[in-house]
Amino acid sequence: MESRVKDPSLASRGREQLYWAERNMPVLMEIRRRFEKEKPLVGQTVAACLHVTKETGVLVRTLAAGGARVVLVPSNPLSTQDDVAAALAEEGIHVYAWRGMSEREYYNAIGFAISFYPTITLDDGADLTATIHKLWHGVKDESLNYVAETAGGVDVEKLVAGLRGGTEETTTGVIRLRALKKAGKLVYPIIAVNDSYTKYLFDNRYGTGQSTWDGVLRATNLLIAGKVVVVAGYGWVGRGVAMRARGLGARRVIVVEADPIRALEAVFDGFEVMPMDKAAEVGDIFITATGNVRVINLGHIFKMRDGAVLANTGHFNVEIDVAGLERVATAKRRIRPYLDEYTLPGGKRVYLIAEGRLVNLAAAEGHPSEVMDMSFANQALAAEYLVKNKLAPDVYKLPDELDREVARLKLKTMGIEIEEMTEEQRQYLSSWTLGT
Amino acid sequence: MESRVKDPSLASRGREQLYWAERNMPVLMEIRRRFEKEKPLVGQTVAACLHVTKETGVLVRTLAAGGARVVLVPSNPLSTQDDVAAALAEEGIHVYAWRGMSEREYYNAIGFAISFYPTITLDDGADLTATIHKLWHGVKDESLNYVAETAGGVDVEKLVAGLRGGTEETTTGVIRLRALKKAGKLVYPIIAVNDSYTKYLFDNRYGTGQSTWDGVLRATNLLIAGKVVVVAGYGWVGRGVAMRARGLGARRVIVVEADPIRALEAVFDGFEVMPMDKAAEVGDIFITATGNVRVINLGHIFKMRDGAVLANTGHFNVEIDVAGLERVATAKRRIRPYLDEYTLPGGKRVYLIAEGRLVNLAAAEGHPSEVMDMSFANQALAAEYLVKNKLAPDVYKLPDELDREVARLKLKTMGIEIEEMTEEQRQYLSSWTLGT
Amino acid sequence: MESRVKDPSLASRGREQLYWAERNMPVLMEIRRRFEKEKPLVGQTVAACLHVTKETGVLVRTLAAGGARVVLVPSNPLSTQDDVAAALAEEGIHVYAWRGMSEREYYNAIGFAISFYPTITLDDGADLTATIHKLWHGVKDESLNYVAETAGGVDVEKLVAGLRGGTEETTTGVIRLRALKKAGKLVYPIIAVNDSYTKYLFDNRYGTGQSTWDGVLRATNLLIAGKVVVVAGYGWVGRGVAMRARGLGARRVIVVEADPIRALEAVFDGFEVMPMDKAAEVGDIFITATGNVRVINLGHIFKMRDGAVLANTGHFNVEIDVAGLERVATAKRRIRPYLDEYTLPGGKRVYLIAEGRLVNLAAAEGHPSEVMDMSFANQALAAEYLVKNKLAPDVYKLPDELDREVARLKLKTMGIEIEEMTEEQRQYLSSWTLGT
Amino acid sequence: MESRVKDPSLASRGREQLYWAERNMPVLMEIRRRFEKEKPLVGQTVAACLHVTKETGVLVRTLAAGGARVVLVPSNPLSTQDDVAAALAEEGIHVYAWRGMSEREYYNAIGFAISFYPTITLDDGADLTATIHKLWHGVKDESLNYVAETAGGVDVEKLVAGLRGGTEETTTGVIRLRALKKAGKLVYPIIAVNDSYTKYLFDNRYGTGQSTWDGVLRATNLLIAGKVVVVAGYGWVGRGVAMRARGLGARRVIVVEADPIRALEAVFDGFEVMPMDKAAEVGDIFITATGNVRVINLGHIFKMRDGAVLANTGHFNVEIDVAGLERVATAKRRIRPYLDEYTLPGGKRVYLIAEGRLVNLAAAEGHPSEVMDMSFANQALAAEYLVKNKLAPDVYKLPDELDREVARLKLKTMGIEIEEMTEEQRQYLSSWTLGT
């Protein structure tokens, strides 16, 4: 099938975006230079179901440089950068993506990817992987009807037989795949890129930490200094979001968390902790980052102050009860791009950013290139690793040496030199008889 | 003369913007409600030479609500929000403003303002006030030719005779006007709104502090965590910019400052201090905030690392030697909106944001509404004060009571209660005989 | 009269302390080297009523090196470092000071200082200056009876006639002296050293900011991370204390402030603001820094949680109602040096540090040497200035050039180089005709 | 054998210290109340080789309340609080500890502990456990001669046969014990208390983070604001130390780290990273926190600036080459308690805190009680767990439920309420078919 993008004429602007991203992704570019020489992916078809951003473009070009045929579809209906999609399509990547897809179009895109009989899947949230598994296990749901519209004649046996493996980018996706494995239903091996230190320690904390606020500022232009910010979830994303709220001058940063150890860390990190029920009454800005469902429900929303702003930076748009809000609101209007005003019965107004979808990807540009540099270096190395190693169906971590190598390259490209252990120090660390 | 804006059809989007700003400017809205009743500005023509933003729109509507005839022209060729300009023009404000004016058009706008024989001028950077003084003192320069194109027949005697006074918003403008006063050339009284505590302690530090980074992020989408940031100037703006650079995770924040006391404060605030000559060699991102000229010169630029990013957040676009850069660059191209790549002889590339103009206004939306709420509350009160009090030509501060009233209103609208002194405490503070 | 110290045999330990302080006060040491050559204070008797610390010792030695006869008495009964007092006494400074003086002994010390007919007074809190004024104006109070015990025969006319001037170190003292001047009662000129930028911008914010917490930690060994800290007062001291509370990980930092502008700054600096009445209910640790009286009263204390810790870092021990606490407590015991437990009716316990006296001087060592280096450089230069210039009775600021010189020396001794303005830049800052 | 402490008459002061610690260790006190009822340790002899501090005293009392016979010896020759040791000895704990033990006395203490035939060992740094293993494996070294002086006749077979298990508190100790296990030489089970989240995520980061600086301030009284601080190691301790250096206003915080992933985290956390060789040239204050040997060697020291201050906060005093420093210094003197000045050939002086031993325990009071509350709650639960469960020789983690229970109790005692998941949320987290 042919690529389908919003507007092919945006390609030249997309190329500039890709140029800028490549300037800021030196680790991935170093891998690309090697791939160009070694061509480790020749013969592979890689289906990437990722946010279609300039950074993904740099990854996709790298995979192509390694010899792969590449198909690119979005992992979120709202996050596609149309100019980048156009540029990649023009270069021969098989792209099916535009910003603002309907749910049906979104699953059409996944069907498009499947129709190429990929040998490797790259996933972000596990929608592509889950779809393949649904097809295999004969699960029925509405999304599969949409998938069938573009992947109608696909032979599932042949598809799965050809799959060498896949990768998964997110915490949320890895949880889904581990559940699948635990249920005995995983049919091909997955490298949980999210488990690489150079991925999960960095992109969520520093990348989402910044880009969430970037999205909030673009959508609202509010001053964060002096505000009461409520962050739901104190995983890596929540930490980053809370840390930057503090850095931007919020006068109270309140963390809502159900896990007692994380909650205690939040307290000792200098944040307030309370249940959402109480936080709802005092917050000015609410950010969800839990990976869970309905962490802001209608009961919470009714308790909020007039003018409260809501945004989600967890993977799926289920963290805020948007459907409930739509149902009860007496009026709704868009007052800025990505900012909707809902009037509640009684007259209070709350403001929802980007329809409750990932705020950093919808209202800003997602993770900055520098941090995706590491995540996508892991993706590229994982794809290569799947080709070079035959793995049984399970969820794997990328080998430590590759992980550390990414860190080493990143430091090098930043011009930062680190300490080298002496021989004496290496020995000291492994001895046990030395005393006080 | 008739209003001139980019596109009148943008009015409805502009009205939404104004609505959102009004939601976030409760102090100014409270003043507006009073103005609507008391009409203190009836009979006045107010010429506002301000950044044409949604926040300025809320001020201008407030002045109109007070009974004034209002003319609005931009104080910067790049900062106009065209939708807001369209909405205001539609409501009967006399607007002459669009984003991306040429220098000639910029002075045409000032001429337009003058042609209305304003009785009160509101200024931001003192261009309107300076122009009136040039006309009065018979100074000749090219800008006046452009002014004449729209204000050709203006009778300067009559103009000045009618002026009750003006206000000035910025540090930079106040310095210019004090120089004018010192030279014995000031011909009408000016209230230096910038000298109000609720203005200068807040908008530069917290407003520019945040919006500068908002501009940098929109223009570049770079990750600030891990970067080396160089801030030139440690006045209120520089402090805010440095503080937020730290808050966003920069690994080094270097302050360049010529005043030893400010430099020492920067050191004790936890920043590095060095001359630009040395900072140029290590910085990733450079922000100028000095109010001075050529603080980043070609010598500095030649020392920078490949990939350095330059932005200005001081009032005028003279802080970075853009002209010099244009002259020596071997290539230049726009790679994103507001981001130009210059290739230097030898191949190094540097990136200039928004042509060296105010980064927060050009690449983002300027100060957030909440902080302009206070600055513009001072402006509105200053205009009223000029009507109610006949002042001699000098530079004045708004009376302290008005200043504190703005603070009190702001706290109230934020729902924050403060301590009240007891009678005993009031007495204690004025006694001198009490000992240890 | 002879020096009176706790234990002369502590002199050698005191000398080590002075050695360490001198290592960390390079600006004052540079002034000392000049004084040794120029002897500007020959013929003067300087009475210093200052906290008797190692840093004061370095100042006092500097004045002696300049040729002055020096008398040293404490400005606080609890802050004397006995070893330093011993060392100075041994070197010929006239010292009357030991830690834990009674109120009577404290005023004996002031009488001791007066008995030398000082020509210059250095004061910290204005007790010495106030006493001289009370003598002159014939005010009667109990403290003067104690003063008379050591200064019985002093001829007040002769005393005042001989006074060239004095200096005052603190905000609190300057307020007292300005009140005196306003009442027309000031009889000799005072240099408000506290008004020097290199004094007031630094020692309270950074010095007290740190040393207050040093005192709290030494007295309690509590973990600050996770605590709710309440800071009364958002002047320079309060800012420093709040900033460091945040830096040590407090989960809420609440500022109590009566001035709306300062309160608003606290909010925008990222702190919570509320009245003490409400803060009392949620705080774990309370620090007063207002310069006012009874900012924590019994009503507040009764609202506090079991285990609340109270400390004062304002100048006088009147900020917490210690007398009231003593009166109502059902039990009191000292559980650590500088930490007293009070049991309230009903059984709740609160903990008072250092009897409500200056926590940083009583429970720790006061400002670190590096910051006193600047304050005392101003003191030394002020003493010299009083000798070289005959001033009328008023409250003065040290000339700006001296102030900036202190900053310049400090930066130099820290090895920090600052920017130099170009000629073009100097001119630009004074011109008014330049436009956008 | 009888207890041996510095001075039994210090007992009453020690009791006050214990009282204060108990006030701040509510989780351990709650466990104590249960132990008093359930007596889970009846019949056990617990040998605790821990820092003899007030917090350890609260643990030891808790174990005794549970029915155990308790022996207490120090895990560091410099960290004993003599008043606490006296109080515990008086209460019937078998204590052999005083501050400033020689190496010989230190191993005498370990022999003392062994002579009681403990059934459970609690260790901090693994010296007691290692000694038992050396005895068992017939290793010979000088320390064993000292051990024999107090444990001469001990029957090693009987000793080991009686051991139900032990616990280990530190990262360093766990590394030693894992090495022992790997070498096939571990003879009884160890619970690595350090692996509990409520231990390792908290005490090093927040406890050592604060108490290290408390020790530095007590030893030097230096101002941290404006300083260049070098932290060697970016493990949990190093993170805490770096974070608090920033919080106290250091103008540069430089991290020295050999692991690329940790180094990169430091960079993204906003710190500078470089090798010690370069950091040595610019640092004012150096803190080692690596668990490794000679991370500051003579080569580094010779590069340092005159006045550099060195301290160690890693477990053992081997991180700074103190022996080398002693050897090359041309002069040495103690200028304050815990602060030694070394003059190097050429005249430069460096300052070493607490002889390179753990700065927070030697110069301050170790971790604050609130954080030890959790660590020691884990210790008490681990001792109970060893009694209730028969384990094979290996290194274990405390079960997760116990770990979370400690967190839950801690939050409860702080009055902090956390979120509760709904049933819907619990189910959502385990499902895999849900999509975008």
Short mmCIF file of N, CA, C and O in Angstrom, two decimals, chain A residues 124-126 168-178 194 204 290-292 314-316 319, chain D residues 428-429 431 434:
data_model
loop_
_atom_site.label_atom_id
_atom_site.label_comp_id
_atom_site.label_asym_id
_atom_site.label_seq_id
_atom_site.Cartn_x
_atom_site.Cartn_y
_atom_site.Cartn_z
N ASP A 124 5.22 1.40 21.04
CA ASP A 124 5.22 2.43 22.09
C ASP A 124 3.83 2.41 22.72
O ASP A 124 2.92 3.07 22.25
N GLY A 125 3.67 1.59 23.73
CA GLY A 125 2.35 1.43 24.34
C GLY A 125 1.75 0.08 23.99
O GLY A 125 0.69 -0.28 24.50
N ALA A 126 2.41 -0.66 23.10
CA ALA A 126 2.07 -2.05 22.79
C ALA A 126 0.80 -2.23 21.99
O ALA A 126 0.26 -3.34 21.90
N GLU A 168 9.62 -2.73 22.92
CA GLU A 168 8.58 -1.88 23.52
C GLU A 168 9.25 -0.75 24.28
O GLU A 168 10.17 -0.97 25.04
N GLU A 169 8.71 0.44 24.07
CA GLU A 169 9.35 1.67 24.52
C GLU A 169 8.92 2.11 25.91
O GLU A 169 9.67 2.76 26.62
N THR A 170 7.68 1.81 26.31
CA THR A 170 7.12 2.46 27.51
C THR A 170 6.94 1.51 28.69
O THR A 170 6.81 0.30 28.52
N THR A 171 6.89 2.10 29.87
CA THR A 171 6.55 1.37 31.09
C THR A 171 5.18 0.71 30.95
O THR A 171 5.01 -0.47 31.26
N THR A 172 4.24 1.51 30.49
CA THR A 172 2.87 1.03 30.32
C THR A 172 2.83 -0.19 29.41
O THR A 172 2.19 -1.20 29.72
N GLY A 173 3.50 -0.10 28.28
CA GLY A 173 3.51 -1.19 27.33
C GLY A 173 4.17 -2.44 27.91
O GLY A 173 3.69 -3.56 27.71
N VAL A 174 5.27 -2.25 28.64
CA VAL A 174 5.97 -3.40 29.21
C VAL A 174 5.08 -4.11 30.23
O VAL A 174 5.05 -5.34 30.28
N ILE A 175 4.32 -3.33 31.00
CA ILE A 175 3.40 -3.95 31.95
C ILE A 175 2.38 -4.83 31.21
O ILE A 175 2.10 -5.96 31.59
N ARG A 176 1.86 -4.31 30.09
CA ARG A 176 0.90 -5.10 29.30
C ARG A 176 1.55 -6.38 28.78
O ARG A 176 0.94 -7.45 28.82
N LEU A 177 2.80 -6.27 28.32
CA LEU A 177 3.43 -7.44 27.71
C LEU A 177 3.83 -8.47 28.76
O LEU A 177 3.78 -9.67 28.51
N ARG A 178 4.22 -7.99 29.93
CA ARG A 178 4.54 -8.93 31.01
C ARG A 178 3.27 -9.68 31.42
O ARG A 178 3.34 -10.88 31.71
N ASN A 194 12.38 -0.12 27.44
CA ASN A 194 12.13 0.70 28.62
C ASN A 194 12.95 0.26 29.82
O ASN A 194 13.18 1.03 30.73
N ASN A 204 11.85 9.60 30.79
CA ASN A 204 10.66 10.01 31.51
C ASN A 204 10.94 11.13 32.50
O ASN A 204 10.24 12.13 32.57
N THR A 290 0.20 8.32 35.97
CA THR A 290 0.17 7.09 36.74
C THR A 290 0.20 5.83 35.89
O THR A 290 0.56 4.77 36.39
N GLY A 291 -0.21 5.92 34.63
CA GLY A 291 -0.41 4.70 33.86
C GLY A 291 -1.68 3.97 34.26
O GLY A 291 -1.92 2.85 33.85
N ASN A 292 -2.49 4.61 35.05
CA ASN A 292 -3.71 3.97 35.54
C ASN A 292 -4.94 4.72 35.02
O ASN A 292 -4.82 5.70 34.29
N GLY A 314 0.46 10.69 31.24
CA GLY A 314 0.62 9.24 31.20
C GLY A 314 0.34 8.76 29.78
O GLY A 314 -0.15 9.52 28.94
N HIS A 315 0.57 7.49 29.50
CA HIS A 315 0.52 7.06 28.11
C HIS A 315 -0.87 7.18 27.47
O HIS A 315 -1.01 7.72 26.38
N PHE A 316 -1.88 6.68 28.15
CA PHE A 316 -3.21 6.66 27.54
C PHE A 316 -4.10 7.76 28.08
O PHE A 316 -3.91 8.24 29.20
N GLU A 319 -6.59 8.56 32.06
CA GLU A 319 -6.28 8.92 33.45
C GLU A 319 -7.26 9.97 34.00
O GLU A 319 -7.57 9.99 35.18
N TYR D 428 -7.34 -2.67 36.05
CA TYR D 428 -6.76 -2.05 34.85
C TYR D 428 -5.28 -2.38 34.73
O TYR D 428 -4.77 -2.69 33.67
N LEU D 429 -4.58 -2.30 35.89
CA LEU D 429 -3.13 -2.50 35.87
C LEU D 429 -2.72 -3.91 35.46
O LEU D 429 -1.58 -4.12 35.07
N SER D 431 -4.58 -5.88 33.21
CA SER D 431 -5.16 -6.30 31.93
C SER D 431 -4.21 -5.99 30.79
O SER D 431 -3.37 -5.13 30.90
N LEU D 434 -6.63 -3.86 26.71
CA LEU D 434 -7.06 -2.48 26.50
C LEU D 434 -6.09 -1.72 25.61
O LEU D 434 -4.89 -1.84 25.75
#
